[in-house]
Coordinates of C-alpha atoms and ligand atoms in Angstrom, one line a residue:
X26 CA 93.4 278.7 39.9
X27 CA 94.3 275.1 40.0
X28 CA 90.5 274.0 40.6
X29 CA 86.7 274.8 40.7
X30 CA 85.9 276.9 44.0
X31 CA 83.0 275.4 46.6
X32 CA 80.5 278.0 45.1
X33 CA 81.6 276.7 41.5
X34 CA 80.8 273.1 42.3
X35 CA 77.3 274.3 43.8
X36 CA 76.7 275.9 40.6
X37 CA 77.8 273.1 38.9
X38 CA 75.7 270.6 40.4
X39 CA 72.8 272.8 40.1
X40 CA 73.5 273.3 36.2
X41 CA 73.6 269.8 36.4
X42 CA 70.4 269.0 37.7
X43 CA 69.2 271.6 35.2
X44 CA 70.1 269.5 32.4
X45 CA 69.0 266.0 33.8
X46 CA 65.9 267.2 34.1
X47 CA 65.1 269.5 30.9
X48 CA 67.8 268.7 28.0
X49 CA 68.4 264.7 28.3
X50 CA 65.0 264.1 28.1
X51 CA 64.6 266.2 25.1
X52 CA 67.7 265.3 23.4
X53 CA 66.1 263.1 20.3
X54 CA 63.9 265.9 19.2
X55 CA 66.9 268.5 19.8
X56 CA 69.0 266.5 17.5
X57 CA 66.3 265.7 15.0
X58 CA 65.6 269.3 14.9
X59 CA 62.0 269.0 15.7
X60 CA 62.4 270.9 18.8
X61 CA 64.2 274.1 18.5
X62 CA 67.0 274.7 21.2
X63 CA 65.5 278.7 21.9
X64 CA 62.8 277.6 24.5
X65 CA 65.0 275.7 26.9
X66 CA 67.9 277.9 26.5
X67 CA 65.2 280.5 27.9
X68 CA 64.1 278.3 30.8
X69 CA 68.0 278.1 31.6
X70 CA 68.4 282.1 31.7
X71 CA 64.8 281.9 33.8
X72 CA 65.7 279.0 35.7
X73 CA 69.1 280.4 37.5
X74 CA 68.1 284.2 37.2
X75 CA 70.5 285.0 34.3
X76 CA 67.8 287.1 32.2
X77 CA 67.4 289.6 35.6
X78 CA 71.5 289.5 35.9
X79 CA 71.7 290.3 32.5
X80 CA 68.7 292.9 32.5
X81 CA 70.2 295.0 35.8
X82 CA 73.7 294.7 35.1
X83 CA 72.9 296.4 31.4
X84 CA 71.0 299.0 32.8
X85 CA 73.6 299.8 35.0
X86 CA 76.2 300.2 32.2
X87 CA 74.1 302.2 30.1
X88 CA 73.2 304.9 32.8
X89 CA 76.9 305.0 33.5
X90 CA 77.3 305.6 29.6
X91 CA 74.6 307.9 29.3
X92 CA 76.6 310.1 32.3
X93 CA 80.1 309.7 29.9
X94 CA 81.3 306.8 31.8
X95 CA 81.5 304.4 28.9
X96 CA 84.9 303.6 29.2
X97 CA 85.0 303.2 32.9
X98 CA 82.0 300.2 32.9
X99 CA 84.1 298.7 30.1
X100 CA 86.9 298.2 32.2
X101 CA 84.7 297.1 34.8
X102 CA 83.3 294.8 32.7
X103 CA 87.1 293.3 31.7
X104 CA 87.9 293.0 35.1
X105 CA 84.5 291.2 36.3
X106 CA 86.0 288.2 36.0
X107 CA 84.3 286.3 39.0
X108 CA 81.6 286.2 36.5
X109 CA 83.9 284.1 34.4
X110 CA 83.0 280.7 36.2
X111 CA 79.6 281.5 36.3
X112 CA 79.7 281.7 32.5
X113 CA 81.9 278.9 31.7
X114 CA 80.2 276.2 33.8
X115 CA 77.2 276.3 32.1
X116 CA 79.2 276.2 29.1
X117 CA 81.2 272.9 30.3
X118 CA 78.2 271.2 31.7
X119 CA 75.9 271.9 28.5
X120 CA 78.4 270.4 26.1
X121 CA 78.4 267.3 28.1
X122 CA 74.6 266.5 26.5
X123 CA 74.4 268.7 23.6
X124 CA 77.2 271.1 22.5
X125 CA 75.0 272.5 20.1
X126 CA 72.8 275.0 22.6
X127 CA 75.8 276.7 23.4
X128 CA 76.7 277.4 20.0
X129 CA 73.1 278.6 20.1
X130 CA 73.5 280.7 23.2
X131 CA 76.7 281.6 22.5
X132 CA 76.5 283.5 19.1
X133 CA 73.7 285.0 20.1
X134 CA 74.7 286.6 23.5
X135 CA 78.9 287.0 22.4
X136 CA 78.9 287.5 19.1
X137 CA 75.2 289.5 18.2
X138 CA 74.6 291.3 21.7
X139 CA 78.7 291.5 22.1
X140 CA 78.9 293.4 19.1
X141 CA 76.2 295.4 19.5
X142 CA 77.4 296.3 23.0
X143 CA 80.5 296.9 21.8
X144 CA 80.4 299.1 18.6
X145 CA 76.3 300.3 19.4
X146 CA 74.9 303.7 20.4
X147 CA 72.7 303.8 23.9
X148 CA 69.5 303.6 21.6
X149 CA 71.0 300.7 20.0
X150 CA 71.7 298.9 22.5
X151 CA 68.5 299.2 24.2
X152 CA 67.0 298.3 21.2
X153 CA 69.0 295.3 19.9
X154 CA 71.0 293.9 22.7
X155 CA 69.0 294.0 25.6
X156 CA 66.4 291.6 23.7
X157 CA 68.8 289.1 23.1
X158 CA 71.1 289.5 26.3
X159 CA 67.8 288.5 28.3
X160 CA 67.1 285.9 25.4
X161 CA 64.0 287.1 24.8
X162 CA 64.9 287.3 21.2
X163 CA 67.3 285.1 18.9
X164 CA 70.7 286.9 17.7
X165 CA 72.3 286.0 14.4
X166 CA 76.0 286.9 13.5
X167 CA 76.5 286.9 9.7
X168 CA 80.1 287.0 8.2
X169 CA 80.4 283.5 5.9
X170 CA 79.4 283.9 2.5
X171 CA 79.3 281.2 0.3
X172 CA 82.5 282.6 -1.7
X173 CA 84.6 284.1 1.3
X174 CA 85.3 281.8 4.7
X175 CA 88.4 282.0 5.8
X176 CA 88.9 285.3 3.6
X177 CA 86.0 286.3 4.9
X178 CA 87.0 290.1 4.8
X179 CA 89.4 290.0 1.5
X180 CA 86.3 288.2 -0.3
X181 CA 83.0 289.6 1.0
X182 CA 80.7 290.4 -1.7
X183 CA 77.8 291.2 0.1
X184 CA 77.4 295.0 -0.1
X185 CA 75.9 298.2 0.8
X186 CA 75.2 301.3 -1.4
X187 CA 73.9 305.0 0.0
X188 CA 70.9 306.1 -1.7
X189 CA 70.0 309.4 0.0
X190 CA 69.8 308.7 4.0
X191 CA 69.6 304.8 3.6
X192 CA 71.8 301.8 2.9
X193 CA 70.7 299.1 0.3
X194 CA 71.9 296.2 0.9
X195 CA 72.8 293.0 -1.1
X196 CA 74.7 289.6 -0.8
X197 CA 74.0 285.9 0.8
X198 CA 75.9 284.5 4.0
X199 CA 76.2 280.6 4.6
X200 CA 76.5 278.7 7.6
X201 CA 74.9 281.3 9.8
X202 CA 74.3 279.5 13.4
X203 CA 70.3 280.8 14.6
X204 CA 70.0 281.8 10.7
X205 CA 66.6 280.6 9.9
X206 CA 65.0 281.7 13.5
X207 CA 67.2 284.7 14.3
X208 CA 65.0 288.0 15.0
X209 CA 67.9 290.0 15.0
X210 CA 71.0 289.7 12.7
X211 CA 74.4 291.4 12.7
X212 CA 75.3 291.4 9.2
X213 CA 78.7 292.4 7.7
X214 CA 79.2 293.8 4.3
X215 CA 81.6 296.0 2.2
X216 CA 80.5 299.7 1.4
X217 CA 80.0 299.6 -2.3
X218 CA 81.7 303.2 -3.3
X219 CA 83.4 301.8 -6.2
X220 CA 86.9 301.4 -5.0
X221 CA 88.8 298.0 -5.0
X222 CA 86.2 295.5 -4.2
X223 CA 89.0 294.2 -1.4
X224 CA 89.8 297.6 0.0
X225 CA 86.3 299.1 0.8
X226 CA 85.2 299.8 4.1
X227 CA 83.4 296.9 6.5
X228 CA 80.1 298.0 7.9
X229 CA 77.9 296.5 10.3
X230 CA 74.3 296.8 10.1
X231 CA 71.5 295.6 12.5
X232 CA 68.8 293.6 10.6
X233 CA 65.3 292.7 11.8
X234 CA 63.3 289.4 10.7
X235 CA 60.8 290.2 8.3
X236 CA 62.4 293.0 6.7
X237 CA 61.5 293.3 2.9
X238 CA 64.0 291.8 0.9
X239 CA 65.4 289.7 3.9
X240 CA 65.2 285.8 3.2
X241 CA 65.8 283.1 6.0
X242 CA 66.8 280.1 4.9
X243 CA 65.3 276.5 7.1
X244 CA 68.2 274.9 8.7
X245 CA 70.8 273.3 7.2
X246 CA 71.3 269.3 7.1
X247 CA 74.7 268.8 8.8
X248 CA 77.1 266.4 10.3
X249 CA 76.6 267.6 13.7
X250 CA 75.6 270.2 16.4
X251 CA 72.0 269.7 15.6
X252 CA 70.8 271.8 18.6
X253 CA 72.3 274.4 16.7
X254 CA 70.1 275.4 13.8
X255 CA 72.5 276.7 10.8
X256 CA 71.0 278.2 7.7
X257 CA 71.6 280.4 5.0
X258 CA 70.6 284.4 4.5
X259 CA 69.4 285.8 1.1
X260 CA 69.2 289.8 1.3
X261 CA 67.8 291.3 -2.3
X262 CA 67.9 295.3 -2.1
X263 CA 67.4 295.5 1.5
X264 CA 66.7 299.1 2.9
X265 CA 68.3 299.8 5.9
X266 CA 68.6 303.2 7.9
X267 CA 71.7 304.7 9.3
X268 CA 70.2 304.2 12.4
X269 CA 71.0 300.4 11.9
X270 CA 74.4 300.9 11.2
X271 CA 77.1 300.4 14.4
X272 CA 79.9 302.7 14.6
X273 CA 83.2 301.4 13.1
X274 CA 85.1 303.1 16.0
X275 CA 89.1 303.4 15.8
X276 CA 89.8 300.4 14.7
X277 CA 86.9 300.0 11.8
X278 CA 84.2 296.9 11.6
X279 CA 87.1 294.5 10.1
X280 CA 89.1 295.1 13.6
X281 CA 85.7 294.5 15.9
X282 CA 85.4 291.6 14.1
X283 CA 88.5 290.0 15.2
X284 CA 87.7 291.0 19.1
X285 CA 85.1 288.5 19.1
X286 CA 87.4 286.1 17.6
X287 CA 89.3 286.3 20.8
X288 CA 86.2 286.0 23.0
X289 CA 85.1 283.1 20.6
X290 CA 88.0 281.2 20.8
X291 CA 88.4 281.5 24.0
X292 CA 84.8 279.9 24.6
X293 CA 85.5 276.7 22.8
X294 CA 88.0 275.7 24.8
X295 CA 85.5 275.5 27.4
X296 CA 83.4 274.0 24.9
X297 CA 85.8 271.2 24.4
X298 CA 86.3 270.7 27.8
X299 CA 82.7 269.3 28.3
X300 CA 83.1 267.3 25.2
X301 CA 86.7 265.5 26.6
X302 CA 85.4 265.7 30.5
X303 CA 82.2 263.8 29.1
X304 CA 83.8 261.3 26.8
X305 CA 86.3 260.0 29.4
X306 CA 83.3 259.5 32.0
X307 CA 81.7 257.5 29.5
X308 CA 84.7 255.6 28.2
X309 CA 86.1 255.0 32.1
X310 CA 82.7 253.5 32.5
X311 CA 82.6 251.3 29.7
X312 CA 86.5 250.1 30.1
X313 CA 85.3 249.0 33.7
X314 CA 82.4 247.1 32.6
X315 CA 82.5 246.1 29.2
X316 CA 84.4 242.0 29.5
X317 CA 86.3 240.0 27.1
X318 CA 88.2 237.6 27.3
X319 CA 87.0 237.2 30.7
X320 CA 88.6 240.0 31.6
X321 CA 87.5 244.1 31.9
X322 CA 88.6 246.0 28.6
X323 CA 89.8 248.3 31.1
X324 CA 93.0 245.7 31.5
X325 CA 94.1 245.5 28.0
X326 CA 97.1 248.1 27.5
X327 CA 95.6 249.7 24.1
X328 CA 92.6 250.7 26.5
X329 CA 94.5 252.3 28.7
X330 CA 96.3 254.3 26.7
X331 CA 93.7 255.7 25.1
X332 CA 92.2 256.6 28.7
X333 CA 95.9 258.0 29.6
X334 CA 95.9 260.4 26.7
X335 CA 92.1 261.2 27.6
X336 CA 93.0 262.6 30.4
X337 CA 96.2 264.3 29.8
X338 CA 94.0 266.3 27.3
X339 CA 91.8 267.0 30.0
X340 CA 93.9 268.1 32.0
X341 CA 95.6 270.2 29.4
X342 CA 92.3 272.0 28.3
X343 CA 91.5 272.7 32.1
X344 CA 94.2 275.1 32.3
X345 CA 93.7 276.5 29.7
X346 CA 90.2 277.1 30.6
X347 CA 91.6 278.2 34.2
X348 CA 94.0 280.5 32.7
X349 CA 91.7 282.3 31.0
X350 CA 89.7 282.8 33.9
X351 CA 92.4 283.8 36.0
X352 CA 92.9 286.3 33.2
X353 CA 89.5 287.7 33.0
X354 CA 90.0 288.0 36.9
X355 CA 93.4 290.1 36.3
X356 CA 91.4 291.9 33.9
X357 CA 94.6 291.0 31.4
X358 CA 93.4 290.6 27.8
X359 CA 94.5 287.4 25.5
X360 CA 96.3 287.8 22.5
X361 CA 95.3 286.8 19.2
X362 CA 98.2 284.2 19.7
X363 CA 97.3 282.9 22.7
X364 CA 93.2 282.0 21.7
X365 CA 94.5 281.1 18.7
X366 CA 96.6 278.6 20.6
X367 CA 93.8 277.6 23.3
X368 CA 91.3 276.7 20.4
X369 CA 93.5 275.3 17.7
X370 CA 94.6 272.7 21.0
X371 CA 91.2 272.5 22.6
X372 CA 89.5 271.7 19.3
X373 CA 91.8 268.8 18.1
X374 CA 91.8 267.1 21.6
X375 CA 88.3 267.3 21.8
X376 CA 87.9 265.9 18.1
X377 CA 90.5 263.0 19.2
X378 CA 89.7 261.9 22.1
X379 CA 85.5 261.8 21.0
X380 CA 86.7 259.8 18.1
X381 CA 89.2 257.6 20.6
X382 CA 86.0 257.2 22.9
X383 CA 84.1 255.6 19.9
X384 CA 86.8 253.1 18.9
X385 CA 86.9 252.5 22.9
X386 CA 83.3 251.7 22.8
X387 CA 83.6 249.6 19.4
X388 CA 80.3 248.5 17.4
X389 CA 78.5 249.9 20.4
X390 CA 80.7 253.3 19.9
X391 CA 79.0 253.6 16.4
X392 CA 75.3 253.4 17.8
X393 CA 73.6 256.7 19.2
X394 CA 72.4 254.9 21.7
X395 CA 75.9 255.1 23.4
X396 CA 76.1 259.1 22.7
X397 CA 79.9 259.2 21.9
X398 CA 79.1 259.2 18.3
X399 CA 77.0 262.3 19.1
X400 CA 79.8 264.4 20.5
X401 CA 82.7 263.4 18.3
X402 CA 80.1 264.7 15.5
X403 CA 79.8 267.3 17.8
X404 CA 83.9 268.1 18.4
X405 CA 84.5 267.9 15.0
X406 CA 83.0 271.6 14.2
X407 CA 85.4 273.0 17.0
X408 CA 88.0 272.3 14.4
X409 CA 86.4 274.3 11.7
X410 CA 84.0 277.5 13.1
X411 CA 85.7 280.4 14.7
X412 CA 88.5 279.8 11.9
X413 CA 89.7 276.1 10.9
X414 CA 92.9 274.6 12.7
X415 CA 94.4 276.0 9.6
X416 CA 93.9 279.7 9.9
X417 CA 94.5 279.2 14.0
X418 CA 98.0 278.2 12.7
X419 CA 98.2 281.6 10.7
X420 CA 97.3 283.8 13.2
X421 CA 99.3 282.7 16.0
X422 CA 102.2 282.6 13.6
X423 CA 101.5 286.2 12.2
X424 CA 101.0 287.3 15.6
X425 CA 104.6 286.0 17.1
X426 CA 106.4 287.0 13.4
X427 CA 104.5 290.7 14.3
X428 CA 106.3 291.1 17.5
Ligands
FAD514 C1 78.5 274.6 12.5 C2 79.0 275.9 11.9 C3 78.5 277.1 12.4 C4 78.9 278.3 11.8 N1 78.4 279.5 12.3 C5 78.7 280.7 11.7 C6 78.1 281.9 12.1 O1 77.3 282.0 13.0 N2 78.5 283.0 11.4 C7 79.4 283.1 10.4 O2 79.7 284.1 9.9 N3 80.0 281.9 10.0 C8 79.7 280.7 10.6 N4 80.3 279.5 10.3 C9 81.3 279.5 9.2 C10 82.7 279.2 9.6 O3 83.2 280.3 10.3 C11 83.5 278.9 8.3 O4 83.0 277.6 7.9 C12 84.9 278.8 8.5 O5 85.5 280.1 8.8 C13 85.7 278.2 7.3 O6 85.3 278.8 6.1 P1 84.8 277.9 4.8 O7 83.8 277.0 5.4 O8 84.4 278.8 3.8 O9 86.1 277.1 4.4 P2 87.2 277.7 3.4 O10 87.7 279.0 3.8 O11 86.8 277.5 2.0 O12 88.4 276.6 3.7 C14 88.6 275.4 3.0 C15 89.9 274.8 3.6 O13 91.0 275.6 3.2 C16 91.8 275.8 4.4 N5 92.4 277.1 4.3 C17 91.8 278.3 4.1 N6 92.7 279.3 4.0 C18 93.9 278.7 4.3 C19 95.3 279.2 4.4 N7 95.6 280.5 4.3 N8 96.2 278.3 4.7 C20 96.0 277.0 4.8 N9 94.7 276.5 4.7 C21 93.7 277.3 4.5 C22 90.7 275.8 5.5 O14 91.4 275.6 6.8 C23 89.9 274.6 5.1 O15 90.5 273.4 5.4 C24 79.9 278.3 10.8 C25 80.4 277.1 10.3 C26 79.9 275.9 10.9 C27 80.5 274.6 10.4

């Protein structure tokens, strides 16, 4: 794949017209946080039909469960990869005006319903993740805790302990994207059996809102992303059935976890693609027009090389984003290396060339009025959710040393 396809573009433009007319004009209130993001990511799934795709295609896979085909839809789901466009457009086109609803979406649909999907029995499926696959509901991933981030396993303190048939459960997470609005919430903790605190198993429970002993925090104040609520949970002897817990599988709850790192990773480099496609429109733009010297900006040599670099990264990301379509296609799975790789790159060229698009745009740069100060606020948490730069760096080298 070396470009978009004639349907892709038609997509595009509709997605595009899309967001004209229902995010830029609600963009202030989005990124005050007056107006939560969950409405208009509905009208999106209503608008193009995506809550009935969504709806059909999961009945389809769980009658084909229910009949013992499980791992036969899986595959089919792997391989679906002319789907991939479809989802990654959106994705592209969104960041462009606010990354922050597809961190919204994104953790809600991947990383809640994903899970679920993934490590879920038929009833819970139906019960959790069809909900929030429709976005009908609000999905919450919760592995952060205020002590363990990038250790998040080796220093979870949250825990569960069996008393008779149920699980009560204790601990806080941080930085939970959907926290304070989530309905549903896939919480991790360690089973509390009293072996080493770093060696106990990972389980993963389905929580509801309103559950006693279940605390939402309001959203966070942060740098950026503000279409993306953040907030914090507080769970004091919360009593959960084992009929909220999803299987561990093979691999246990720790393993699972790292699956969606791969699918997350993978989704901000498209992600980052909207940022840098955006920011060089803008800054092209602005070179061409803004004068000095009685000249363009666009002639001076320092301008241009930040619009050369620009686009190399754009470039750059775009294959990556290709290549993992053309995976998904080939129904060939990344390795931990390889989104490691794509999001380590993707995240610092979107970070640079948002903050390059500011200098570009000087004084005016600085003022929101000119939105690049929006998006390199924006960029700058690709470099640090879904693992900082820093741990990308581990895990690509562990996974090459592991060979
Ligand atoms: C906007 C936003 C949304 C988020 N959403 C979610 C969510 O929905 N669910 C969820 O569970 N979490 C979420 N997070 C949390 C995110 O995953 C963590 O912030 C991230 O993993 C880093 O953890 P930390 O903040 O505790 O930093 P720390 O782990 O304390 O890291 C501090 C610094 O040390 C560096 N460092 C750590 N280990 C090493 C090492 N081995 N070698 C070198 N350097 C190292 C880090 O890179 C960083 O620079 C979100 C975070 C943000 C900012």
């Amino acid at each position: 794949m070396i470009e978009w396809s004639e349907e892709d573009l038609m997509i595009r433009d509709a997605v595009r017209g899309w967001i004209d007319a229902e995010v830029r004009p609600n963009l202030d209130a989005l990124e005050s946080g007056e107006l939560p993001p969950y409405d208009l990511l509905r009208g999106l799934y209503k608008t193009f039909g995506m809550d009935e795709m969504a709806r059909s295609s999961f009945h389809a896979r769980i009658a084909k469960e229910r009949e013992g085909g499980a791992r036969e839809s899986e595959g089919e789901e792997r391989s679906g990869g002319g789907g991939a466009a479809m989802t990654m457009i959106p994705v592209i086109e969104l960041c462009k005006v606010a990354p922050g609803l597809v961190s919204a979406m994104g953790v809600g649909l991947g990383l809640a319903a994903g899970t679920i999907m993934k490590r879920g029995t038929p009833e819970q499926k139906e019960r959790w993740a069809l909900p929030l696959l429709t976005m009908e509901k609000v999905g919450a991933w919760a592995i952060t805790e205020p002590n363990s981030g990038s250790d998040a396993f080796g220093g979870m303190q949250a825990t569960a302990r069996k008393v008779g048939d149920e699980y009560v459960i204790n601990g806080s997470k941080t930085f939970i994207t959907n926290g304070p609005y989530a309905d549903t919430i896939v919480f991790y903790c360690k089973l509390d059996d009293g072996s080493d605190p770093r060696d106990r198993e990972i389980l993963t429970f389905v929580l509801d809102r309103g559950m006693e002993g279940l605390e939402q925090s309001k959203p966070l104040r942060k740098m950026g992303l503000h279409s993306s609520p953040t907030g914090e949970l507080f769970l004091n002897d919360v009593r959960a059935g084992a009929d909220r817990l999803l299987t561990s599988g093979s691999q246990g709850g720790k393993e699972s976890a790292k699956q969606n790192f791969v699918t997350e990773r993978a989704g901000v480099a498209a992600m980052a693609l909207g940022v840098i496609e955006e920011c060089l429109k803008l800054s092209v733009e602005y070179a061409r027009t803004r004068e000095l010297w009685g000249q363009r900006i666009g002639d001076f040599q320092l301008i241009q090389l930040k619009l050369a670099k620009m686009e190399v990264a754009r470039l750059n990301v775009q294959n990556l984003v290709f290549r993992h379509i053309e995976m998904q296609r080939a129904g060939r799975a990344m390795t931990l290396a390889e989104a490691s790789a794509m999001k380590l790159y993707a995240a610092q060229a979107a970070s640079e060339v948002a903050q390059e698009a500011v200098q570009l745009f000087g004084g005016n740069g600085y003022m929101s009025e000119y939105r690049v100060e929006q998006l390199a606020r924006d960029a700058k948490s690709f470099q640090i959710y879904a693992g900082t730069d820093e741990i990308q760096v581990t895990h690509i080298a562990r996974d090459l040393l592991s060979r």
